[in-house]
């Protein structure tokens, strides 16, 4: 986000909607806006003079895009089809007659026809809406009448003090901005916006000690009294894929580090090609327990002239085999020079042993063997100079990578650093899960932290337990700050929805200096999931912040959907998203209006079919029991007029977050 005011420009005209080229007022308005760096036209549309379409467009721009300003042109006159004021009026939560009148006052000086404008203006949520007449000339005059005070007005709508604007108008910032902040902390805040500021003249507002709200912050000031809180979230409800992209586009893998080859490597991603400097095997080794022979000798009775067991030995100690001789050998034993094959013990028989019965003297070879049979030549598994592992390879818990590295004597490898993720639970009501006393009314046990920490460890990442922060701005700010100092990612749970105790977003925006990239997602569970980036206190890449909802299932599901892939991307995984498979659903499911991630068990039937079954019919987001046994998240699309359910037997996408059963 930038400090620019995001504007939507809406042309309302039957004619222009049929022939966009005939729209001159919309482009004129855009030109006026774009001439000033503080505005950016985020969206434009041309709609007919149709009540519903006008309402739908403006509602979406306010409620979903959370624009600072919506300016419309057209449909404000006496024409039969003109209905802009009628469509816009019901959308306004607050009237702004001063704006309407000042436009009128300016226009009436220019033309008496201004009396025929029925323009309206007002505030919806955090958006200021102004309807201009349709002529480009009127648009220009109207805009100019307002342009000086518009940024100030928008700032106030967002809960600001208007300080910045006044500073600009007064020609510079007041030097004691920091002191004003301190006033607020000590409780001497006037605790209000700027409602009576105008009467004092430009300067007076500097003496207000309200904390300044960043002009791009969507949250209201922290000291906003409860009755004045927002009743609609100011954060646009964005689709899941957009949210995922917003996260992943901001993640750059961490730098590399050398790590010893041991079990702590599991889950790491190699950041170098590994080239063998040792051959495997390093000597000609027998594959079997049997007798080293010269294949050309063929079956027959031979004296056993040497013994080679799998053990460290010197080359000179292994006697050379001559034609007509055989040597007893064990699996892994060095094959004597001269020998060309090994015959397994089962294909031999003893003819003669020594008199004391301790040694074999003559053994009959019963089978005919090919040259090279049962011998592993030097480097036949791994050759010196061979690239055995490629950069980007994940070290699995299955064993292949550690096994190979160990076999060739690699003691250290360069891997991507793995992120440290900090977990902070929030809420006055939350106590440690192992709290020994009976719970008081209103208290709950923290199930989020143990769950998410366990999942993090199992996935091979490091964590820091940041404990529980009560719902107080100071405590929350301190806990988040301390997490951001030590962790690459901070994950909080709770405090992100619409309650008066949901302080995380304002704290992030107003105290921590975070940029919130999204604060609501069109998904179930997890709608208030929040993602922000914060300048790194130690320099370098920005820190990542996930504000997950408090409900345990929402927290767990969104953790799996967003945080684990984010951790994997930070750790250098090329495939950081969950694998997805199509599974046959075993029962009917009703679709929700939001795309839903139902907890499910995916299994393979004896016939080899992949099936998915919801863990429980009641998938409410507080019911942690719906996570029991779940190895998958079933991806259910949002309900449409054409599709309201998925019938048993249909295929559905499932994300495999656990092991297939
Ligand atoms: P919140 O998002 O803070 O409004 O919390 C939503 C719901 O989740 C409330 O009923 C909380 O009590 C509950 N909740 C919040 N944090 C936790 C937690 N750490 N463990 C279990 N439940 C929680
Ligand atoms: Mg809470």
XYZ file of C-alpha atoms and ligand atoms in Angstrom:
685
model
C 0.000 0.000 0.000
C 1.095 3.575 -0.549
C -0.061 6.864 0.855
C -2.049 7.514 -2.303
C -5.800 7.814 -2.113
C -7.406 5.036 -4.092
C -10.251 6.329 -6.180
C -13.007 4.661 -8.201
C -14.412 6.610 -11.131
C -17.879 5.612 -12.239
C -19.574 6.954 -15.339
C -23.341 6.558 -15.122
C -24.918 6.928 -18.529
C -27.083 4.774 -20.824
C -25.373 6.213 -23.883
C -21.815 5.764 -22.615
C -22.555 2.223 -21.488
C -23.485 1.364 -25.080
C -20.663 3.358 -26.614
C -17.772 3.819 -24.184
C -16.013 6.101 -26.679
C -18.730 8.679 -26.082
C -17.773 8.939 -22.401
C -15.870 12.194 -21.954
C -16.649 12.956 -18.315
C -15.082 9.766 -16.918
C -11.771 10.384 -18.722
C -11.903 14.075 -17.726
C -12.249 13.090 -14.086
C -9.423 10.559 -14.354
C -7.220 13.184 -15.941
C -7.893 15.604 -13.109
C -7.134 12.928 -10.538
C -4.036 11.647 -12.224
C -2.628 15.140 -12.487
C -2.221 15.019 -8.718
C 0.209 12.449 -7.304
C -1.832 11.860 -4.157
C -4.625 10.176 -6.124
C -4.547 6.913 -7.946
C -7.502 5.716 -9.992
C -7.789 2.118 -8.863
C -10.880 1.235 -10.797
C -13.144 2.638 -13.511
C -16.485 1.525 -14.887
C -19.281 2.711 -17.120
C -22.772 1.588 -16.155
C -26.218 2.437 -17.566
C -28.703 4.559 -15.601
C -29.853 1.454 -13.829
C -30.639 1.638 -10.122
C -29.443 -1.891 -9.257
C -26.253 -1.808 -11.330
C -25.253 1.528 -9.813
C -25.830 0.201 -6.313
C -24.003 -3.054 -6.951
C -20.943 -1.326 -8.377
C -20.642 1.278 -5.653
C -21.277 -1.235 -2.868
C -18.507 -3.492 -4.163
C -16.099 -0.579 -4.478
C -16.765 0.483 -0.898
C -17.178 -2.840 0.858
C -14.804 -5.065 -1.068
C -12.200 -2.710 -2.504
C -12.364 -0.341 0.441
C -11.584 2.615 -1.817
C -10.913 5.972 -0.222
C -13.085 7.845 -2.672
C -15.819 7.002 -5.181
C -16.593 9.729 -7.698
C -19.453 9.242 -10.117
C -20.461 11.352 -13.041
C -23.900 11.442 -14.632
C -27.467 10.592 -13.805
C -27.964 13.458 -11.344
C -30.299 15.633 -13.435
C -34.023 15.735 -14.128
C -33.945 13.263 -17.030
C -36.501 10.442 -16.823
C -33.808 7.809 -16.570
C -31.616 9.793 -14.155
C -31.546 7.829 -10.897
C -28.045 8.281 -9.465
C -29.208 10.131 -6.304
C -31.946 7.559 -5.655
C -29.497 4.667 -6.076
C -26.678 6.204 -4.028
C -28.680 7.735 -1.182
C -29.639 4.412 0.491
C -26.001 3.292 0.402
C -24.835 6.242 2.478
C -24.346 5.609 6.169
C -23.590 9.271 6.820
C -24.647 12.334 4.869
C -22.112 15.008 3.888
C -24.372 17.945 2.940
C -21.471 20.396 3.294
C -19.737 18.797 0.325
C -22.920 18.771 -1.726
C -23.597 22.418 -0.892
C -20.099 23.628 -1.620
C -20.289 22.070 -5.080
C -23.669 23.680 -5.576
C -22.465 27.086 -4.354
C -19.596 27.055 -6.831
C -21.700 25.807 -9.759
C -24.576 28.221 -9.278
C -22.133 31.090 -9.638
C -21.252 29.772 -13.062
C -24.664 28.755 -14.389
C -28.251 28.932 -13.121
C -28.696 25.425 -14.545
C -26.750 24.157 -11.549
C -30.118 24.341 -9.817
C -31.108 21.294 -11.841
C -28.469 19.060 -10.250
C -29.740 16.630 -7.626
C -26.239 15.454 -6.670
C -25.659 13.763 -3.302
C -22.634 12.819 -1.247
C -21.874 10.859 1.882
C -19.864 8.172 3.630
C -20.221 4.439 3.440
C -17.877 2.502 5.734
C -14.560 4.191 5.090
C -15.362 5.484 1.633
C -16.421 8.976 0.673
C -18.878 8.968 -2.228
C -19.605 12.046 -4.332
C -21.912 12.177 -7.337
C -20.999 14.727 -9.992
C -23.192 15.826 -12.893
C -22.613 14.344 -16.342
C -21.014 17.179 -18.283
C -17.210 17.249 -18.414
C -17.274 20.982 -17.725
C -19.335 20.529 -14.568
C -17.105 17.648 -13.493
C -14.062 19.876 -13.756
C -15.669 22.766 -11.867
C -17.041 20.491 -9.174
C -13.761 18.664 -8.693
C -11.828 21.897 -8.466
C -14.282 23.200 -5.882
C -13.408 20.221 -3.677
C -9.892 19.203 -4.553
C -8.139 21.068 -1.712
C -10.136 19.546 1.078
C -10.768 16.064 -0.328
C -7.630 14.384 1.104
C -8.399 15.924 4.479
C -11.974 14.672 4.314
C -10.819 11.169 3.402
C -8.281 11.175 6.229
C -11.016 12.036 8.719
C -13.300 9.322 7.361
C -10.498 6.849 8.129
C -10.269 7.946 11.731
C -7.324 10.314 11.252
C -6.829 13.708 12.816
C -6.174 15.336 9.488
C -2.855 16.412 10.879
C -0.872 15.588 7.754
C -3.146 17.583 5.536
C -3.014 20.554 7.806
C 0.736 20.273 7.949
C 0.840 20.409 4.195
C -1.505 23.359 4.094
C 0.540 25.091 6.785
C 3.805 24.394 4.983
C 5.534 21.720 7.069
C 5.228 19.202 9.867
C 5.021 20.175 13.480
C 8.297 19.187 15.117
C 6.808 17.622 18.235
C 4.851 14.784 16.608
C 6.434 12.220 18.915
C 5.387 14.064 22.006
C 1.808 13.995 20.781
C 2.068 10.210 20.732
C 3.298 10.118 24.292
C 0.390 12.227 25.420
C -1.936 9.563 24.174
C -0.136 6.916 26.181
C -0.322 8.901 29.367
C -4.067 9.026 28.943
C -4.461 12.702 28.178
C -5.860 11.989 24.737
C -8.941 13.899 23.769
C -10.054 10.612 22.329
C -11.978 11.973 19.393
C -11.599 12.703 15.759
C -11.661 16.164 14.393
C -15.330 16.905 14.500
C -14.930 20.316 16.063
C -11.501 21.074 14.646
C -12.640 23.335 11.860
C -14.004 25.942 14.187
C -10.561 26.429 15.704
C -8.886 27.390 12.485
C -6.068 25.428 10.869
C -3.690 25.301 13.817
C -5.816 24.125 16.632
C -5.881 20.526 15.557
C -2.146 20.173 16.233
C -2.906 20.386 19.909
C -5.035 17.296 19.670
C -3.116 14.404 21.029
C -4.907 11.680 19.045
C -2.537 9.140 17.717
C -2.077 9.649 14.036
C -3.547 6.892 11.913
C -1.569 6.147 8.779
C -3.551 7.350 5.810
C -3.320 3.899 4.236
C -4.320 2.137 7.449
C -7.717 0.565 7.129
C -8.167 0.104 10.866
C -9.662 2.747 13.104
C -7.565 4.505 15.755
C -7.009 2.318 18.816
C -8.647 4.838 21.079
C -11.871 4.919 19.076
C -14.686 4.416 21.579
C -16.691 1.207 21.138
C -19.872 2.859 19.835
C -17.849 4.433 17.013
C -16.143 1.233 15.946
C -16.640 -0.031 12.411
C -19.540 -2.396 11.986
C -18.250 -3.640 8.659
C -14.698 -4.777 8.135
C -12.700 -2.234 6.176
C -10.636 -5.014 4.630
C -11.773 -6.226 1.228
C -12.913 -9.833 1.086
C -10.475 -11.317 -1.374
C -10.506 -14.723 -3.072
C -8.233 -17.469 -1.811
C -5.947 -17.586 -4.847
C -5.324 -13.866 -4.591
C -4.501 -14.221 -0.891
C -2.138 -17.108 -1.568
C -0.395 -15.102 -4.278
C -0.115 -12.083 -1.985
C 1.756 -14.272 0.494
C 3.921 -16.308 -1.835
C 4.978 -13.370 -4.018
C 6.501 -11.770 -0.946
C 8.594 -14.725 0.116
C 12.230 -15.093 -0.869
C 14.093 -18.186 0.381
C 16.496 -17.604 3.243
C 20.272 -17.733 2.812
C 22.339 -20.906 3.134
C 24.236 -22.509 5.955
C 26.487 -25.568 6.347
C 24.982 -28.350 8.376
C 26.361 -31.716 9.478
C 24.884 -34.824 7.924
C 22.607 -36.208 10.590
C 18.928 -36.431 11.423
C 18.679 -32.672 11.985
C 18.996 -32.370 8.213
C 15.549 -33.873 7.663
C 13.342 -31.317 5.950
C 16.246 -29.161 4.730
C 16.745 -28.230 1.090
C 20.219 -28.639 -0.429
C 21.707 -25.451 -1.775
C 24.546 -27.134 -3.656
C 25.135 -30.051 -5.970
C 26.854 -32.822 -4.059
C 29.675 -34.477 -6.030
C 31.148 -37.762 -4.799
C 34.796 -37.697 -3.829
C 34.719 -41.333 -2.788
C 33.629 -44.314 -4.860
C 31.082 -46.818 -3.599
C 32.225 -49.475 -3.262
C 35.799 -48.393 -2.842
C 37.120 -51.923 -3.549
C 35.867 -54.929 -5.536
C 33.369 -56.432 -3.128
C 31.549 -59.740 -3.054
C 27.770 -59.634 -3.211
C 27.446 -63.100 -1.701
C 28.770 -65.484 0.863
C 30.570 -68.109 -1.201
C 33.810 -68.661 -3.113
C 35.816 -66.300 -5.293
C 36.706 -68.189 -8.481
C 38.177 -67.727 -11.923
C 35.124 -68.179 -14.154
C 37.152 -69.900 -16.899
C 37.985 -72.746 -14.474
C 34.326 -73.861 -14.500
C 32.706 -76.424 -12.140
C 35.004 -78.910 -10.400
C 36.960 -79.559 -7.213
C 39.433 -76.876 -6.102
C 41.700 -76.185 -3.168
C 40.617 -73.300 -0.933
C 43.802 -71.228 -0.866
C 42.630 -68.037 0.831
C 39.877 -66.513 2.968
C 38.426 -62.974 2.534
C 35.973 -61.699 5.057
C 34.297 -58.278 5.128
C 36.774 -56.390 7.262
C 39.405 -53.734 6.939
C 42.504 -55.219 5.414
C 45.545 -54.204 3.412
C 45.878 -54.928 -0.283
C 48.958 -57.093 0.239
C 47.086 -59.281 2.696
C 44.627 -60.408 0.018
C 46.425 -63.214 -1.805
C 46.250 -63.267 -5.577
C 44.155 -66.147 -6.915
C 45.815 -68.402 -9.490
C 44.026 -70.661 -11.991
C 42.779 -73.779 -10.274
C 42.389 -72.080 -6.894
C 39.379 -70.725 -5.042
C 39.027 -68.401 -2.008
C 36.296 -68.449 0.608
C 34.629 -65.032 0.798
C 31.829 -63.347 2.773
C 29.333 -60.734 1.584
C 31.159 -57.404 1.369
C 34.591 -59.097 1.493
C 37.295 -57.792 -0.874
C 37.536 -60.033 -3.970
C 41.138 -61.310 -4.368
C 43.086 -60.097 -7.340
C 42.806 -62.632 -10.178
C 39.306 -63.785 -9.185
C 36.614 -62.986 -11.781
C 33.384 -64.165 -10.144
C 31.851 -65.376 -6.896
C 29.889 -68.611 -6.577
C 27.312 -68.714 -3.810
C 27.882 -71.178 -0.999
C 24.634 -72.998 -1.848
C 26.169 -73.973 -5.222
C 29.164 -75.710 -3.638
C 29.910 -78.751 -1.520
C 32.675 -79.622 0.894
C 34.963 -82.389 -0.310
C 37.698 -82.315 2.267
C 38.456 -80.509 5.488
C 41.675 -80.306 7.483
C 42.484 -83.092 9.894
C 41.606 -80.998 12.927
C 38.270 -80.137 11.238
C 38.731 -76.374 11.415
C 39.543 -75.507 7.784
C 38.101 -76.327 4.395
C 40.703 -77.811 2.104
C 38.873 -78.869 -1.023
C 35.485 -77.613 -2.174
C 33.549 -78.582 -5.267
C 32.091 -75.778 -7.372
C 28.803 -77.080 -8.753
C 27.579 -74.099 -10.820
C 28.961 -72.442 -13.871
C 29.249 -68.669 -13.410
C 29.694 -65.753 -15.776
C 32.639 -63.385 -15.595
C 31.895 -60.606 -13.098
C 29.039 -62.474 -11.440
C 28.295 -61.475 -7.827
C 31.071 -58.872 -7.795
C 30.453 -55.137 -7.209
C 33.201 -53.393 -9.118
C 34.805 -50.224 -7.746
C 32.410 -47.259 -8.227
C 29.598 -49.440 -9.532
C 27.163 -47.777 -7.059
C 28.664 -44.276 -7.047
C 31.629 -43.075 -9.066
C 34.111 -40.442 -8.003
C 33.061 -37.125 -9.604
C 29.448 -38.187 -10.009
C 26.775 -35.619 -8.986
C 24.755 -37.656 -6.537
C 22.411 -35.012 -5.158
C 21.183 -31.904 -6.911
C 20.705 -28.425 -5.477
C 17.043 -28.084 -4.485
C 16.752 -31.692 -3.259
C 14.745 -31.998 -0.059
C 16.306 -34.227 2.590
C 13.492 -36.615 3.387
C 12.715 -38.569 6.487
C 12.458 -41.681 4.315
C 16.208 -41.962 4.330
C 17.506 -41.831 0.772
C 19.339 -38.532 0.960
C 20.968 -39.000 4.345
C 21.850 -42.563 3.339
C 23.595 -41.520 0.142
C 25.417 -38.613 1.768
C 26.625 -40.884 4.535
C 27.735 -43.599 2.090
C 30.074 -41.265 0.248
C 31.541 -39.709 3.337
C 30.017 -36.231 3.012
C 30.131 -34.817 6.495
C 28.636 -31.365 5.888
C 26.318 -29.945 3.265
C 25.146 -26.487 2.308
C 21.424 -26.175 2.920
C 18.911 -23.350 2.996
C 18.362 -21.998 6.465
C 15.051 -22.981 7.855
C 12.816 -20.242 9.173
C 12.013 -19.724 12.809
C 8.319 -19.224 13.411
C 7.006 -17.687 16.596
C 3.588 -18.543 18.007
C 1.576 -16.110 20.057
C -1.889 -16.840 21.347
C -4.043 -13.855 22.206
C -7.048 -13.295 24.397
C -7.943 -12.335 27.950
C -9.757 -15.636 28.218
C -6.929 -17.927 27.136
C -4.874 -19.939 29.651
C -2.097 -22.482 29.083
C -3.462 -25.858 28.038
C -1.891 -27.545 31.034
C -3.268 -25.020 33.555
C -3.957 -27.209 36.543
C -6.840 -25.360 38.198
C -10.473 -25.696 37.194
C -11.361 -23.070 34.580
C -13.409 -20.032 35.588
C -16.438 -19.059 33.591
C -15.226 -17.465 30.373
C -11.789 -19.073 30.450
C -10.614 -21.482 27.796
C -7.507 -23.589 27.347
C -5.055 -22.633 24.636
C -5.329 -25.416 22.110
C -3.881 -23.381 19.264
C -0.284 -23.071 20.401
C 0.345 -26.758 21.172
C -1.349 -27.762 17.907
C 0.577 -25.390 15.687
C 3.900 -25.983 17.438
C 3.493 -29.731 17.009
C 2.675 -29.375 13.316
C 5.666 -27.074 12.832
C 8.079 -29.472 14.475
C 6.758 -32.420 12.519
C 7.327 -30.477 9.314
C 10.976 -29.898 10.248
C 10.858 -26.196 11.123
C 12.073 -24.338 14.175
C 9.720 -22.479 16.460
C 9.661 -20.072 19.333
C 6.886 -20.132 21.882
C 5.795 -16.529 22.449
C 3.153 -17.473 24.991
C -0.185 -15.806 25.477
C -0.830 -12.056 25.217
C -3.951 -10.634 26.824
C -6.185 -8.323 24.761
C -4.444 -5.146 25.814
C -2.792 -2.934 23.223
C 0.431 -2.582 25.203
C 0.823 -6.292 25.925
C -0.044 -7.284 22.388
C 2.316 -4.752 20.859
C 5.173 -5.814 23.122
C 4.638 -9.509 22.405
C 4.413 -9.010 18.643
C 7.495 -6.773 18.645
C 9.543 -9.262 20.601
C 8.430 -12.032 18.222
C 9.367 -9.967 15.199
C 12.836 -9.420 16.575
C 13.580 -13.089 16.902
C 11.490 -14.856 14.278
C 11.234 -14.835 10.504
C 7.498 -15.353 10.785
C 5.197 -14.484 13.645
C 1.907 -16.324 13.839
C -0.750 -15.034 16.177
C -4.113 -16.605 16.800
C -7.199 -14.650 17.792
C -7.959 -10.967 17.816
C -8.472 -10.465 14.104
C -12.222 -10.317 13.677
C -14.759 -7.598 14.443
C -14.975 -7.577 18.246
C -13.827 -4.677 20.347
C -11.076 -6.923 21.721
C -9.781 -7.672 18.246
C -6.773 -5.410 18.386
C -4.249 -7.094 16.175
C -4.913 -5.245 12.937
C -4.872 -1.726 14.413
C -1.761 -2.603 16.386
C 0.001 -3.911 13.319
C -0.911 -0.882 11.262
C -0.634 1.855 13.822
C 2.042 0.718 16.255
C 4.225 -1.786 14.500
C 4.337 -0.072 11.107
C 3.177 -3.206 9.337
C 1.547 -3.246 5.940
C -1.529 -5.424 5.932
C -1.807 -7.099 2.548
C -5.108 -8.703 3.317
C -7.408 -8.830 6.296
C -10.246 -10.990 5.034
C -10.500 -13.965 2.721
C -13.506 -15.493 1.014
C -13.014 -18.850 2.669
C -14.470 -21.088 5.349
C -13.132 -21.456 7.946
C -10.642 -18.595 8.264
C -12.420 -15.531 6.881
C -10.547 -12.951 9.041
C -7.102 -14.416 8.238
C -4.652 -11.546 8.064
C -1.265 -11.262 6.428
C 1.176 -8.414 6.890
C 4.799 -7.616 6.306
C 6.892 -5.635 8.721
C 10.261 -3.969 8.144
C 12.929 -6.229 9.615
C 14.204 -4.720 12.884
C 17.613 -6.268 12.126
C 17.640 -5.155 8.483
C 17.208 -7.490 5.511
C 14.038 -9.118 4.292
C 10.784 -7.935 5.830
C 9.328 -10.129 8.537
C 6.073 -11.928 7.831
C 3.067 -11.807 10.130
C 0.085 -14.089 9.997
C -2.863 -13.140 12.146
C -4.874 -16.346 12.197
C -8.387 -16.483 13.634
C -8.774 -17.664 17.209
C -11.140 -20.515 16.623
C -9.001 -23.626 16.843
C -10.111 -25.191 13.564
C -9.792 -21.908 11.682
C -6.315 -21.444 13.129
C -5.229 -24.977 12.249
C -6.696 -24.983 8.747
C -5.264 -21.588 7.820
C -1.937 -22.605 9.330
C -1.808 -25.599 7.010
C -3.038 -23.627 4.019
C -0.822 -20.565 4.356
C 1.855 -20.845 7.003
C 3.359 -24.255 6.234
C 3.685 -23.524 2.497
C 5.179 -20.132 3.413
C 7.693 -21.849 5.711
C 8.555 -24.289 2.950
C 9.094 -21.498 0.458
C 11.328 -19.658 2.925
C 13.289 -22.870 3.412
C 13.854 -23.114 -0.332
C 11.313 -25.763 -1.317
C 10.502 -25.604 -5.007
C 7.261 -27.513 -4.427
C 5.988 -25.697 -1.397
C 2.245 -26.130 -1.897
C 0.393 -29.203 -0.646
C -0.034 -32.077 -3.078
C -3.601 -32.331 -4.284
C -5.452 -35.426 -5.409
C -8.904 -36.101 -6.793
C -10.868 -38.320 -4.440
C -14.331 -39.809 -4.664
C -16.528 -38.316 -1.979
C -18.425 -40.970 0.002
C -21.428 -38.799 0.938
C -23.409 -35.769 -0.236
C -22.092 -32.372 0.839
C -23.969 -29.075 0.815
C -21.873 -26.221 -0.479
C -21.427 -23.071 1.566
C -21.544 -19.637 0.025
C -17.816 -19.354 0.710
C -15.305 -21.860 -0.708
C -14.796 -24.295 2.118
C -11.961 -26.468 3.372
C -13.602 -29.422 5.096
C -11.498 -31.687 7.190
C -11.509 -35.134 5.634
C -9.993 -38.573 5.693
C -8.655 -39.676 2.347
C -8.065 -43.391 2.019
C -7.322 -46.000 -0.608
C -9.835 -48.848 -0.835
C -8.613 -52.459 -1.314
C -9.675 -52.049 -4.958
C -7.389 -49.045 -5.273
C -10.028 -46.259 -5.301
C -9.153 -43.026 -3.585
C -12.003 -41.955 -1.329
C -12.649 -38.900 0.809
C -14.937 -38.633 3.788
C -15.580 -35.595 5.947
C -14.456 -36.178 9.511
C -17.780 -34.949 10.854
C -21.011 -33.491 9.545
C -20.843 -30.543 11.901
C -17.774 -28.714 10.661
C -18.122 -25.666 12.895
C -14.829 -23.834 13.293
C -14.712 -24.145 17.075
C -14.974 -27.946 16.936
C -11.413 -29.200 17.108
C -12.831 -32.726 17.047
C -13.388 -32.182 13.315
C -9.602 -32.297 12.922
C -9.444 -35.770 14.493
C -7.904 -38.242 12.081
C -7.951 -35.712 9.259
C -5.240 -36.176 6.676
C -6.742 -33.879 4.124
C -8.589 -30.677 3.409
C -11.407 -31.198 0.965
C -11.592 -28.179 -1.337
C -15.272 -27.400 -1.784
C -16.157 -24.608 -4.210
C -18.521 -21.829 -3.172
C -22.216 -22.374 -3.823
C -23.598 -21.004 -7.086
C -27.113 -20.845 -8.495
C -26.157 -23.798 -10.684
C -24.468 -25.923 -8.033
C -25.489 -26.123 -4.423
C -24.139 -29.520 -3.425
C -21.723 -32.286 -4.314
C -23.269 -35.720 -4.551
C -21.708 -38.908 -3.191
C -19.510 -40.569 -5.778
C -18.332 -37.338 -7.387
C -14.662 -36.475 -7.523
C -13.428 -33.620 -5.419
C -10.024 -32.032 -4.970
C -8.336 -32.884 -1.677
C -5.157 -31.371 -0.310
C -3.068 -34.064 1.337
C -1.846 -32.467 4.551
C -1.227 -35.790 6.280
C -0.341 -39.344 5.376
C -2.590 -41.368 3.087
C -4.360 -44.161 4.983
P -11.072 -14.354 18.446
O -10.588 -14.561 17.022
O -9.998 -13.822 19.324
O -12.323 -13.576 18.486
O -11.407 -15.794 18.977
C -12.405 -16.585 18.393
C -12.754 -17.743 19.274
O -11.629 -18.593 19.406
C -13.151 -17.336 20.680
O -14.214 -18.169 21.089
C -11.905 -17.600 21.482
O -12.175 -17.859 22.833
C -11.317 -18.810 20.778
N -9.871 -18.860 20.925
C -9.048 -17.801 20.777
N -7.772 -18.174 20.999
C -7.803 -19.484 21.287
C -6.785 -20.447 21.603
N -5.495 -20.110 21.660
N -7.152 -21.736 21.822
C -8.447 -22.068 21.762
N -9.453 -21.213 21.462
C -9.137 -19.940 21.225
Mg -9.819 -12.888 21.197
